[in-house]
Structures are given as structure tokens and as C-alpha cells.
PDB file of C-alpha atoms in Angstrom:
ATOM      1  CA  UNK A   1       0.000   0.000   0.000  1.00 47.00           C
ATOM      2  CA  UNK A   2       1.410   3.388  -1.021  1.00 50.00           C
ATOM      3  CA  UNK A   3       1.015   5.939   1.755  1.00 48.00           C
ATOM      4  CA  UNK A   4       3.499   8.424   0.315  1.00 49.00           C
ATOM      5  CA  UNK A   5       0.733  10.967  -0.022  1.00 51.00           C
ATOM      6  CA  UNK A   6       1.225  11.298  -3.763  1.00 52.00           C
ATOM      7  CA  UNK A   7      -2.017  11.137  -5.677  1.00 56.00           C
ATOM      8  CA  UNK A   8      -1.955   8.019  -7.839  1.00 56.00           C
ATOM      9  CA  UNK A   9      -2.614   8.295 -11.515  1.00 54.00           C
ATOM     10  CA  UNK A  10      -4.058   5.877 -13.979  1.00 52.00           C
ATOM     11  CA  UNK A  11      -4.415   5.664 -17.717  1.00 50.00           C
ATOM     12  CA  UNK A  12      -8.092   6.503 -18.126  1.00 52.00           C
ATOM     13  CA  UNK A  13      -8.797   8.110 -21.480  1.00 54.00           C
ATOM     14  CA  UNK A  14      -8.644  11.864 -21.970  1.00 54.00           C
ATOM     15  CA  UNK A  15     -11.924  13.777 -21.705  1.00 51.00           C
ATOM     16  CA  UNK A  16     -12.840  17.331 -22.727  1.00 63.00           C
ATOM     17  CA  UNK A  17     -15.402  18.070 -20.004  1.00 78.00           C
ATOM     18  CA  UNK A  18     -14.783  17.377 -16.315  1.00 81.00           C
ATOM     19  CA  UNK A  19     -16.655  14.287 -15.190  1.00 89.00           C
ATOM     20  CA  UNK A  20     -17.118  12.382 -11.968  1.00 91.00           C
ATOM     21  CA  UNK A  21     -15.713   8.863 -12.019  1.00 92.00           C
ATOM     22  CA  UNK A  22     -15.447   6.051  -9.505  1.00 94.00           C
ATOM     23  CA  UNK A  23     -12.105   5.781  -7.786  1.00 95.00           C
ATOM     24  CA  UNK A  24      -9.785   3.204  -9.261  1.00 93.00           C
ATOM     25  CA  UNK A  25      -8.463   0.459  -6.997  1.00 95.00           C
ATOM     26  CA  UNK A  26      -5.124   2.302  -6.850  1.00 95.00           C
ATOM     27  CA  UNK A  27      -6.864   5.532  -5.794  1.00 95.00           C
ATOM     28  CA  UNK A  28      -8.967   3.672  -3.208  1.00 96.00           C
ATOM     29  CA  UNK A  29      -5.822   2.099  -1.776  1.00 97.00           C
ATOM     30  CA  UNK A  30      -4.066   5.492  -1.662  1.00 96.00           C
ATOM     31  CA  UNK A  31      -7.059   7.095   0.060  1.00 97.00           C
ATOM     32  CA  UNK A  32      -7.397   4.175   2.477  1.00 98.00           C
ATOM     33  CA  UNK A  33      -3.731   4.440   3.438  1.00 98.00           C
ATOM     34  CA  UNK A  34      -4.041   8.132   4.228  1.00 98.00           C
ATOM     35  CA  UNK A  35      -7.269   7.569   6.169  1.00 98.00           C
ATOM     36  CA  UNK A  36      -5.588   4.832   8.223  1.00 98.00           C
ATOM     37  CA  UNK A  37      -2.683   7.174   8.989  1.00 98.00           C
ATOM     38  CA  UNK A  38      -5.086   9.980   9.910  1.00 98.00           C
ATOM     39  CA  UNK A  39      -7.018   7.629  12.203  1.00 98.00           C
ATOM     40  CA  UNK A  40      -3.862   6.337  13.892  1.00 98.00           C
ATOM     41  CA  UNK A  41      -2.705   9.912  14.535  1.00 98.00           C
ATOM     42  CA  UNK A  42      -6.067  10.889  16.028  1.00 98.00           C
ATOM     43  CA  UNK A  43      -6.846  13.374  13.260  1.00 98.00           C
ATOM     44  CA  UNK A  44     -10.405  12.114  12.768  1.00 98.00           C
ATOM     45  CA  UNK A  45     -11.544  12.897  16.322  1.00 98.00           C
ATOM     46  CA  UNK A  46     -12.983  16.236  15.225  1.00 97.00           C
ATOM     47  CA  UNK A  47     -12.213  19.470  13.463  1.00 97.00           C
ATOM     48  CA  UNK A  48     -10.729  21.183  16.525  1.00 97.00           C
ATOM     49  CA  UNK A  49      -8.225  18.347  17.004  1.00 98.00           C
ATOM     50  CA  UNK A  50      -7.451  18.334  13.284  1.00 98.00           C
ATOM     51  CA  UNK A  51      -7.047  22.119  13.156  1.00 96.00           C
ATOM     52  CA  UNK A  52      -4.691  22.203  16.135  1.00 97.00           C
ATOM     53  CA  UNK A  53      -2.557  19.400  14.698  1.00 97.00           C
ATOM     54  CA  UNK A  54      -2.483  21.108  11.283  1.00 96.00           C
ATOM     55  CA  UNK A  55      -1.270  24.405  12.769  1.00 94.00           C
ATOM     56  CA  UNK A  56       1.370  22.644  14.881  1.00 95.00           C
ATOM     57  CA  UNK A  57       2.596  20.657  11.867  1.00 95.00           C
ATOM     58  CA  UNK A  58       2.792  23.780   9.714  1.00 93.00           C
ATOM     59  CA  UNK A  59       4.649  25.717  12.430  1.00 93.00           C
ATOM     60  CA  UNK A  60       7.138  22.858  12.903  1.00 95.00           C
ATOM     61  CA  UNK A  61       7.675  22.662   9.150  1.00 95.00           C
ATOM     62  CA  UNK A  62       8.158  26.441   8.801  1.00 92.00           C
ATOM     63  CA  UNK A  63      10.611  26.521  11.736  1.00 95.00           C
ATOM     64  CA  UNK A  64      13.049  24.288   9.865  1.00 95.00           C
ATOM     65  CA  UNK A  65      15.701  25.893   7.665  1.00 96.00           C
ATOM     66  CA  UNK A  66      14.350  26.101   4.116  1.00 93.00           C
ATOM     67  CA  UNK A  67      16.950  23.683   2.767  1.00 95.00           C
ATOM     68  CA  UNK A  68      15.906  21.027   5.317  1.00 94.00           C
ATOM     69  CA  UNK A  69      12.151  21.259   4.931  1.00 94.00           C
ATOM     70  CA  UNK A  70      10.525  18.283   3.279  1.00 92.00           C
ATOM     71  CA  UNK A  71       8.243  18.902   0.333  1.00 93.00           C
ATOM     72  CA  UNK A  72       4.922  19.729   2.063  1.00 95.00           C
ATOM     73  CA  UNK A  73       2.624  17.909  -0.366  1.00 95.00           C
ATOM     74  CA  UNK A  74       2.602  14.687   1.628  1.00 94.00           C
ATOM     75  CA  UNK A  75       1.696  16.535   4.836  1.00 96.00           C
ATOM     76  CA  UNK A  76      -0.952  18.617   3.078  1.00 96.00           C
ATOM     77  CA  UNK A  77      -2.599  15.570   1.516  1.00 97.00           C
ATOM     78  CA  UNK A  78      -2.786  13.785   4.876  1.00 98.00           C
ATOM     79  CA  UNK A  79      -4.569  16.728   6.487  1.00 98.00           C
ATOM     80  CA  UNK A  80      -6.723  17.304   3.402  1.00 98.00           C
ATOM     81  CA  UNK A  81      -7.950  13.712   3.412  1.00 98.00           C
ATOM     82  CA  UNK A  82      -8.694  13.917   7.153  1.00 98.00           C
ATOM     83  CA  UNK A  83     -10.513  17.235   6.598  1.00 98.00           C
ATOM     84  CA  UNK A  84     -12.534  15.702   3.782  1.00 98.00           C
ATOM     85  CA  UNK A  85     -13.325  12.572   5.763  1.00 98.00           C
ATOM     86  CA  UNK A  86     -14.739  14.626   8.626  1.00 98.00           C
ATOM     87  CA  UNK A  87     -17.030  16.380   6.130  1.00 96.00           C
ATOM     88  CA  UNK A  88     -17.891  13.060   4.464  1.00 96.00           C
ATOM     89  CA  UNK A  89     -18.893  11.454   7.764  1.00 96.00           C
ATOM     90  CA  UNK A  90     -20.989  14.420   8.906  1.00 94.00           C
ATOM     91  CA  UNK A  91     -22.683  15.173   5.586  1.00 94.00           C
ATOM     92  CA  UNK A  92     -22.942  11.781   3.846  1.00 93.00           C
ATOM     93  CA  UNK A  93     -20.481  12.628   1.065  1.00 95.00           C
ATOM     94  CA  UNK A  94     -18.631  10.136  -1.115  1.00 96.00           C
ATOM     95  CA  UNK A  95     -15.039  10.157  -2.305  1.00 97.00           C
ATOM     96  CA  UNK A  96     -14.964  10.120  -6.122  1.00 96.00           C
ATOM     97  CA  UNK A  97     -12.630  11.147  -8.903  1.00 94.00           C
ATOM     98  CA  UNK A  98     -13.069  14.375 -10.844  1.00 93.00           C
ATOM     99  CA  UNK A  99     -11.544  13.716 -14.242  1.00 91.00           C
ATOM    100  CA  UNK A 100     -10.275  16.802 -16.069  1.00 85.00           C
ATOM    101  CA  UNK A 101      -8.468  16.131 -19.336  1.00 80.00           C
ATOM    102  CA  UNK A 102      -6.061  13.316 -18.381  1.00 79.00           C
ATOM    103  CA  UNK A 103      -5.830  14.087 -14.654  1.00 86.00           C
ATOM    104  CA  UNK A 104      -8.076  12.777 -11.901  1.00 88.00           C
ATOM    105  CA  UNK A 105      -8.474  14.731  -8.668  1.00 91.00           C
ATOM    106  CA  UNK A 106      -9.923  12.932  -5.670  1.00 94.00           C
ATOM    107  CA  UNK A 107     -12.921  14.937  -4.430  1.00 96.00           C
ATOM    108  CA  UNK A 108     -16.066  14.701  -2.309  1.00 96.00           C
ATOM    109  CA  UNK A 109     -19.512  14.509  -3.868  1.00 95.00           C
ATOM    110  CA  UNK A 110     -22.946  14.599  -2.282  1.00 90.00           C
ATOM    111  CA  UNK A 111     -24.907  13.045  -5.128  1.00 85.00           C
ATOM    112  CA  UNK A 112     -26.755  14.257  -8.230  1.00 84.00           C
ATOM    113  CA  UNK A 113     -27.421  17.986  -8.130  1.00 80.00           C
ATOM    114  CA  UNK A 114     -25.085  18.486  -5.182  1.00 82.00           C
ATOM    115  CA  UNK A 115     -21.811  20.376  -4.944  1.00 83.00           C
ATOM    116  CA  UNK A 116     -18.421  18.802  -5.445  1.00 91.00           C
ATOM    117  CA  UNK A 117     -15.802  19.694  -2.806  1.00 95.00           C
ATOM    118  CA  UNK A 118     -12.058  19.698  -3.429  1.00 94.00           C
ATOM    119  CA  UNK A 119     -10.562  19.173   0.047  1.00 96.00           C
ATOM    120  CA  UNK A 120      -6.990  18.777  -1.198  1.00 94.00           C
ATOM    121  CA  UNK A 121      -7.074  22.173  -2.921  1.00 93.00           C
ATOM    122  CA  UNK A 122      -8.897  23.754   0.017  1.00 93.00           C
ATOM    123  CA  UNK A 123      -6.363  22.586   2.602  1.00 95.00           C
ATOM    124  CA  UNK A 124      -3.400  23.338   0.363  1.00 94.00           C
ATOM    125  CA  UNK A 125      -4.487  27.000   0.215  1.00 91.00           C
ATOM    126  CA  UNK A 126      -4.572  27.114   4.029  1.00 92.00           C
ATOM    127  CA  UNK A 127      -1.093  25.614   4.244  1.00 92.00           C
ATOM    128  CA  UNK A 128       0.440  28.205   1.954  1.00 88.00           C
ATOM    129  CA  UNK A 129      -1.551  31.192   3.255  1.00 86.00           C
ATOM    130  CA  UNK A 130      -2.630  30.772   6.879  1.00 72.00           C
ATOM    131  CA  UNK A 131      -4.081  34.294   6.887  1.00 81.00           C
ATOM    132  CA  UNK A 132      -6.859  33.140   4.563  1.00 78.00           C
ATOM    133  CA  UNK A 133      -8.878  31.286   7.240  1.00 80.00           C
ATOM    134  CA  UNK A 134      -8.194  28.683   9.880  1.00 89.00           C
ATOM    135  CA  UNK A 135      -8.953  25.079   9.049  1.00 93.00           C
ATOM    136  CA  UNK A 136     -11.658  25.085  11.724  1.00 95.00           C
ATOM    137  CA  UNK A 137     -13.349  28.165  10.229  1.00 94.00           C
ATOM    138  CA  UNK A 138     -13.101  26.707   6.735  1.00 93.00           C
ATOM    139  CA  UNK A 139     -14.704  23.484   7.961  1.00 95.00           C
ATOM    140  CA  UNK A 140     -17.555  25.275   9.723  1.00 94.00           C
ATOM    141  CA  UNK A 141     -18.226  27.506   6.718  1.00 93.00           C
ATOM    142  CA  UNK A 142     -18.180  24.526   4.353  1.00 92.00           C
ATOM    143  CA  UNK A 143     -20.403  22.456   6.661  1.00 92.00           C
ATOM    144  CA  UNK A 144     -22.887  25.334   6.951  1.00 92.00           C
ATOM    145  CA  UNK A 145     -23.020  25.553   3.160  1.00 89.00           C
ATOM    146  CA  UNK A 146     -23.823  21.856   2.943  1.00 87.00           C
ATOM    147  CA  UNK A 147     -26.670  22.417   5.368  1.00 78.00           C
ATOM    148  CA  UNK A 148     -27.565  18.823   6.236  1.00 60.00           C
TER     149      UNK A 148
END
């Protein structure tokens, strides 16, 4: 099982319009690995726990000399998947693929006629610009928009 945090890719055919697709077995395994890591680290206990851990992780990362910092994508994806899973559990959302051209982004979907959420992009923005909004505020705003 690959838990590197890198989003797996597959060879599904190119499409012109974005479309929702089922996750491939490789994508499901990737997602499952990150969810298991998030669970083992206690990140799925709630948004306050997740938000505090996210801020601490980002502060620890930023405190390192730039030449010693690891690439943050793996960290971001772990927190993004945990963030998304909290929303999925509370609002009955499903993890699916959003296929754009030849790339597939793993997203949350509430069903026909419902919004698609991009937790990886959402959390990545918070990592790179903490002044935008805390993870907890982002979660509460997103949850309020889902309304169920």
C-alpha cells in the first residue's frame, strides 16, 4: 500500500469536459492508506483536534531551515484527506474522482445535483496562506453551506 501521499494516476482516457468517475483500486488504496494514517494519529476525532494538529505541523515545518524542509505535499494531503473525511462522515459525502483532461483529482460529492468539494485544494491554500482562514473556520463555513 502506497502511503506516500502522492495522488496516484491511472491511464483513463482523456476527456474534454470534467466528469465524476469512480475511484480506481489504486486511488482507493491510496485514500485508504491516508485515512488509516489519519485515524492512527487521532486526526479524525474532530475538526478542533485536526485544526490544532495542522497548525502545529505547519509551524514545525516552517521553523526548519528552508533547505531542510521536506516537500509539504505529503503533509498537506494527509490533512486534506482527514478534513474531507470529517465532512464526508458528517454530511454523507462520497469520495470520487473528478476527471479533467487526463488528470483525476480525488474529491467529495454529495450526489446528483449536489456540490463537489475539493478538500486537497482547500487545505493546500490554508497551508500556503494561513491568513486566509483557519482550518476550523473553513470546515464550519463549508459544513454550513452543505446544510444537512
